[in-house]
Amino acid sequence: MLIAHISDTHISARGQKTYGIAPMAENLARCIEHINTQSLKPDLVLLSGDVTHDASHQEAVHAAEILAALECPLYLVPGNHDDRDVIWDVFGGSACPSKADGFINYVVETGALRLIGLDSCSGRSGGMICERRAAWLRGALAQGGLKPTLIFMHHPPLKCGVQETDIDGFANVEMLQGIVADYPNIERILCGHIHLLTHSRWQGTLVTTAPSMGMQLALDLNQTAASQFHLSSPAYLLHHWTADKSLISHSISVDGLIGPYDFRQY
Ligand SMILES: [Fe+2]
Ligand SMILES: [Fe+2]
């Protein structure tokens, strides 16, 4: 099974660049074309939030128009740049298959893996979980038995060592810690939000954050600089669930590589 994981598309209104300089609509369209032409077709695409930039309806419709070019099913969760009601209005019943207790929480059953979309939005920049979402998640996990499971949500549940997102962390994270630690079949937690590719061990599983669709956070591990981003090539991840039941994650940059060259000739 192959899952393409895109994140932080930050789509602005038609004809506008995000922050006036980032061509996010063009980036997403190029990325979709790249996904569609993979030699092994992804079974589905996950978009881990910040679909829109200013949370407007017209931005969500614009994003949906671009995403319609995908040749495989799409599932998404909202991020802090999205409006939950707008996302549901535009993507509800398709890329957001169902709602639970007012949140965009849902389960997707596939042959090999169980996918749990979790709405981590708080109304602030940072993420959160609450009693209602925690109860829903515990129930969803309990129903799945020991089947390998991926949770995808916008906000990583740990501080990733970068000021931009650590400063407004994940509220009530102890609720999530307790649930995740109880389920060793959680193969991975897939997130976005920080606009960087990272992998962190957390509560017995691995948290992966995907790169953004062309606005990479300027890495400052001293946590001293003002928040800045680079314009970058659109990038995404391919999560490959192999015959050996391992989830192998590949980082893909949409801009072409030079080559290939044959190892035996050089
Ligand atoms: Fe973002
Ligand atoms: Fe975000």
Tab-separated table of N, CA and C in Angstrom, residues 155-239:
chain	number	residue	atom	x	y	z
A	155	HIS	N	-1.367	19.104	13.881
A	155	HIS	CA	-0.340	19.549	14.827
A	155	HIS	C	0.460	18.378	15.408
A	156	PRO	N	1.783	18.433	15.352
A	156	PRO	CA	2.556	17.400	16.053
A	156	PRO	C	2.342	17.554	17.563
A	157	PRO	N	2.268	16.436	18.280
A	157	PRO	CA	1.948	16.525	19.707
A	157	PRO	C	3.157	16.791	20.602
A	158	LEU	N	4.288	17.090	20.020
A	158	LEU	CA	5.478	17.370	20.817
A	158	LEU	C	6.152	18.631	20.284
A	159	LYS	N	6.987	19.215	21.126
A	159	LYS	CA	7.775	20.354	20.675
A	159	LYS	C	8.888	19.819	19.766
A	160	CYS	N	9.008	20.420	18.599
A	160	CYS	CA	9.950	19.913	17.592
A	160	CYS	C	11.265	20.687	17.591
A	161	GLY	N	11.478	21.565	18.570
A	161	GLY	CA	12.760	22.258	18.682
A	161	GLY	C	12.861	23.488	17.806
A	162	VAL	N	11.719	23.957	17.301
A	162	VAL	CA	11.729	25.187	16.497
A	162	VAL	C	10.734	26.172	17.101
A	163	GLN	N	11.200	27.410	17.250
A	163	GLN	CA	10.447	28.408	17.997
A	163	GLN	C	9.070	28.692	17.391
A	164	GLU	N	9.014	28.732	16.074
A	164	GLU	CA	7.798	29.138	15.381
A	164	GLU	C	6.568	28.364	15.864
A	165	THR	N	6.736	27.063	16.089
A	165	THR	CA	5.575	26.265	16.486
A	165	THR	C	5.647	25.789	17.935
A	166	ASP	N	6.836	25.711	18.521
A	166	ASP	CA	6.928	25.288	19.917
A	166	ASP	C	6.304	26.312	20.853
A	167	ILE	N	6.320	27.570	20.434
A	167	ILE	CA	5.930	28.655	21.325
A	167	ILE	C	4.446	28.553	21.695
A	168	ASP	N	3.654	27.991	20.802
A	168	ASP	CA	2.231	27.766	21.078
A	168	ASP	C	1.997	26.268	20.917
A	169	GLY	N	2.232	25.541	21.990
A	169	GLY	CA	2.292	24.077	21.917
A	169	GLY	C	0.925	23.408	21.879
A	170	PHE	N	0.921	22.126	22.177
A	170	PHE	CA	-0.263	21.266	22.042
A	170	PHE	C	-0.943	21.178	23.408
A	171	ALA	N	-2.111	21.772	23.513
A	171	ALA	CA	-2.807	21.823	24.811
A	171	ALA	C	-3.394	20.457	25.165
A	172	ASN	N	-3.360	20.145	26.439
A	172	ASN	CA	-3.894	18.882	26.982
A	172	ASN	C	-3.186	17.664	26.390
A	173	VAL	N	-1.909	17.829	26.069
A	173	VAL	CA	-1.211	16.740	25.371
A	173	VAL	C	-1.165	15.476	26.223
A	174	GLU	N	-1.247	15.622	27.548
A	174	GLU	CA	-1.186	14.443	28.409
A	174	GLU	C	-2.349	13.486	28.130
A	175	MET	N	-3.482	14.007	27.679
A	175	MET	CA	-4.609	13.130	27.316
A	175	MET	C	-4.233	12.244	26.141
A	176	LEU	N	-3.558	12.842	25.173
A	176	LEU	CA	-3.172	12.103	23.975
A	176	LEU	C	-2.049	11.113	24.297
A	177	GLN	N	-1.133	11.532	25.149
A	177	GLN	CA	-0.037	10.640	25.542
A	177	GLN	C	-0.589	9.333	26.106
A	178	GLY	N	-1.559	9.466	27.000
A	178	GLY	CA	-2.100	8.289	27.675
A	178	GLY	C	-2.781	7.343	26.712
A	179	ILE	N	-3.456	7.885	25.719
A	179	ILE	CA	-4.168	7.042	24.744
A	179	ILE	C	-3.166	6.352	23.823
A	180	VAL	N	-2.261	7.131	23.260
A	180	VAL	CA	-1.316	6.574	22.270
A	180	VAL	C	-0.437	5.501	22.919
A	181	ALA	N	-0.033	5.734	24.146
A	181	ALA	CA	0.840	4.767	24.819
A	181	ALA	C	0.145	3.419	25.021
A	182	ASP	N	-1.184	3.419	25.029
A	182	ASP	CA	-1.932	2.173	25.238
A	182	ASP	C	-2.086	1.339	23.971
A	183	TYR	N	-1.706	1.896	22.826
A	183	TYR	CA	-1.965	1.193	21.563
A	183	TYR	C	-0.673	1.038	20.753
A	184	PRO	N	0.053	-0.067	20.990
A	184	PRO	CA	1.312	-0.271	20.263
A	184	PRO	C	1.125	-0.503	18.776
A	185	ASN	N	-0.111	-0.706	18.337
A	185	ASN	CA	-0.360	-0.881	16.892
A	185	ASN	C	-0.457	0.461	16.158
A	186	ILE	N	-0.269	1.581	16.879
A	186	ILE	CA	-0.202	2.869	16.169
A	186	ILE	C	1.170	2.946	15.503
A	187	GLU	N	1.167	2.690	14.220
A	187	GLU	CA	2.416	2.597	13.458
A	187	GLU	C	3.078	3.965	13.326
A	188	ARG	N	2.276	5.010	13.200
A	188	ARG	CA	2.840	6.335	12.954
A	188	ARG	C	1.784	7.396	13.239
A	189	ILE	N	2.221	8.567	13.644
A	189	ILE	CA	1.361	9.751	13.703
A	189	ILE	C	1.897	10.714	12.649
A	190	LEU	N	1.059	11.024	11.671
A	190	LEU	CA	1.459	11.864	10.535
A	190	LEU	C	0.888	13.264	10.713
A	191	CYS	N	1.765	14.266	10.655
A	191	CYS	CA	1.360	15.644	10.932
A	191	CYS	C	1.929	16.590	9.883
A	192	GLY	N	1.596	17.855	10.049
A	192	GLY	CA	2.161	18.928	9.237
A	192	GLY	C	2.558	20.046	10.182
A	193	HIS	N	2.114	21.250	9.869
A	193	HIS	CA	2.166	22.433	10.713
A	193	HIS	C	3.521	23.106	10.790
A	194	ILE	N	4.606	22.345	10.937
A	194	ILE	CA	5.872	23.046	11.169
A	194	ILE	C	6.638	23.317	9.870
A	195	HIS	N	6.118	22.867	8.753
A	195	HIS	CA	6.720	23.167	7.448
A	195	HIS	C	8.157	22.660	7.357
A	196	LEU	N	8.399	21.532	7.966
A	196	LEU	CA	9.705	20.863	7.908
A	196	LEU	C	9.468	19.354	7.979
A	197	LEU	N	10.335	18.598	7.366
A	197	LEU	CA	10.310	17.147	7.536
A	197	LEU	C	11.059	16.792	8.816
A	198	THR	N	10.355	16.155	9.760
A	198	THR	CA	11.004	15.678	10.986
A	198	THR	C	10.441	14.306	11.350
A	199	HIS	N	11.224	13.562	12.133
A	199	HIS	CA	10.763	12.291	12.693
A	199	HIS	C	11.157	12.292	14.162
A	200	SER	N	10.237	11.970	15.034
A	200	SER	CA	10.508	11.953	16.480
A	200	SER	C	9.833	10.747	17.122
A	201	ARG	N	10.581	10.049	17.948
A	201	ARG	CA	9.964	8.968	18.736
A	201	ARG	C	9.088	9.597	19.804
A	202	TRP	N	7.876	9.057	19.983
A	202	TRP	CA	6.944	9.664	20.952
A	202	TRP	C	5.939	8.617	21.410
A	203	GLN	N	5.893	8.344	22.684
A	203	GLN	CA	4.897	7.443	23.284
A	203	GLN	C	4.858	6.083	22.577
A	204	GLY	N	6.017	5.581	22.221
A	204	GLY	CA	6.099	4.243	21.640
A	204	GLY	C	5.821	4.190	20.150
A	205	THR	N	5.570	5.351	19.547
A	205	THR	CA	5.385	5.370	18.096
A	205	THR	C	6.302	6.428	17.507
A	206	LEU	N	6.102	6.745	16.251
A	206	LEU	CA	6.935	7.735	15.583
A	206	LEU	C	6.027	8.849	15.070
A	207	VAL	N	6.424	10.084	15.334
A	207	VAL	CA	5.703	11.237	14.803
A	207	VAL	C	6.504	11.779	13.625
A	208	THR	N	5.849	11.881	12.485
A	208	THR	CA	6.478	12.432	11.282
A	208	THR	C	5.747	13.703	10.883
A	209	THR	N	6.490	14.782	10.654
A	209	THR	CA	5.890	15.992	10.102
A	209	THR	C	6.332	16.126	8.653
A	210	ALA	N	5.372	16.427	7.792
A	210	ALA	CA	5.648	16.528	6.352
A	210	ALA	C	6.154	17.925	6.014
A	211	PRO	N	6.927	18.031	4.950
A	211	PRO	CA	7.300	19.367	4.461
A	211	PRO	C	6.066	20.071	3.898
A	212	SER	N	6.167	21.383	3.694
A	212	SER	CA	5.026	22.119	3.147
A	212	SER	C	5.076	22.087	1.625
A	213	MET	N	4.107	22.727	1.035
A	213	MET	CA	3.981	22.713	-0.426
A	213	MET	C	4.795	23.834	-1.069
A	214	GLY	N	5.900	24.252	-0.395
A	214	GLY	CA	6.771	25.247	-1.004
A	214	GLY	C	7.092	26.439	-0.137
A	215	MET	N	6.731	26.367	1.145
A	215	MET	CA	7.146	27.406	2.106
A	215	MET	C	7.782	26.685	3.296
A	216	GLN	N	9.093	26.474	3.210
A	216	GLN	CA	9.776	25.741	4.272
A	216	GLN	C	10.177	26.693	5.398
A	217	LEU	N	9.970	26.276	6.638
A	217	LEU	CA	10.401	27.079	7.775
A	217	LEU	C	11.920	27.228	7.747
A	218	ALA	N	12.415	28.453	7.958
A	218	ALA	CA	13.861	28.659	8.063
A	218	ALA	C	14.328	28.006	9.365
A	219	LEU	N	15.188	27.016	9.238
A	219	LEU	CA	15.585	26.236	10.407
A	219	LEU	C	16.510	27.047	11.292
A	220	ASP	N	16.121	27.249	12.550
A	220	ASP	CA	16.937	27.981	13.515
A	220	ASP	C	16.876	27.222	14.838
A	221	LEU	N	17.816	26.267	15.007
A	221	LEU	CA	17.783	25.433	16.206
A	221	LEU	C	18.197	26.196	17.453
A	222	ASN	N	18.764	27.415	17.293
A	222	ASN	CA	19.030	28.273	18.456
A	222	ASN	C	17.755	28.947	18.966
A	223	GLN	N	16.721	28.916	18.169
A	223	GLN	CA	15.433	29.516	18.531
A	223	GLN	C	15.564	30.995	18.894
A	224	THR	N	16.354	31.701	18.131
A	224	THR	CA	16.578	33.117	18.416
A	224	THR	C	16.059	34.039	17.329
A	225	ALA	N	15.951	33.546	16.105
A	225	ALA	CA	15.631	34.422	14.977
A	225	ALA	C	14.128	34.666	14.889
A	226	ALA	N	13.780	35.760	14.211
A	226	ALA	CA	12.379	35.992	13.891
A	226	ALA	C	11.904	34.876	12.972
A	227	SER	N	10.604	34.615	13.004
A	227	SER	CA	10.117	33.516	12.189
A	227	SER	C	10.220	33.887	10.712
A	228	GLN	N	10.812	32.998	9.966
A	228	GLN	CA	11.053	33.225	8.545
A	228	GLN	C	10.814	31.928	7.783
A	229	PHE	N	10.530	32.060	6.508
A	229	PHE	CA	10.414	30.866	5.684
A	229	PHE	C	11.176	31.064	4.385
A	230	HIS	N	11.505	29.947	3.766
A	230	HIS	CA	12.124	29.949	2.446
A	230	HIS	C	11.071	29.541	1.422
A	231	LEU	N	11.110	30.129	0.247
A	231	LEU	CA	10.399	29.551	-0.877
A	231	LEU	C	11.184	28.316	-1.299
A	232	SER	N	10.480	27.210	-1.494
A	232	SER	CA	11.187	25.969	-1.815
A	232	SER	C	10.397	25.197	-2.855
A	233	SER	N	11.028	24.170	-3.370
A	233	SER	CA	10.306	23.283	-4.269
A	233	SER	C	9.182	22.617	-3.491
A	234	PRO	N	8.012	22.431	-4.105
A	234	PRO	CA	6.987	21.645	-3.412
A	234	PRO	C	7.500	20.243	-3.129
A	235	ALA	N	7.136	19.725	-1.985
A	235	ALA	CA	7.648	18.426	-1.556
A	235	ALA	C	6.533	17.644	-0.876
A	236	TYR	N	6.693	16.330	-0.878
A	236	TYR	CA	5.707	15.486	-0.201
A	236	TYR	C	6.379	14.193	0.234
A	237	LEU	N	5.633	13.376	0.948
A	237	LEU	CA	6.149	12.103	1.426
A	237	LEU	C	5.376	10.962	0.776
A	238	LEU	N	6.067	9.874	0.567
A	238	LEU	CA	5.414	8.635	0.149
A	238	LEU	C	5.634	7.618	1.263
A	239	HIS	N	4.558	7.208	1.889
A	239	HIS	CA	4.627	6.199	2.950
A	239	HIS	C	4.265	4.853	2.329
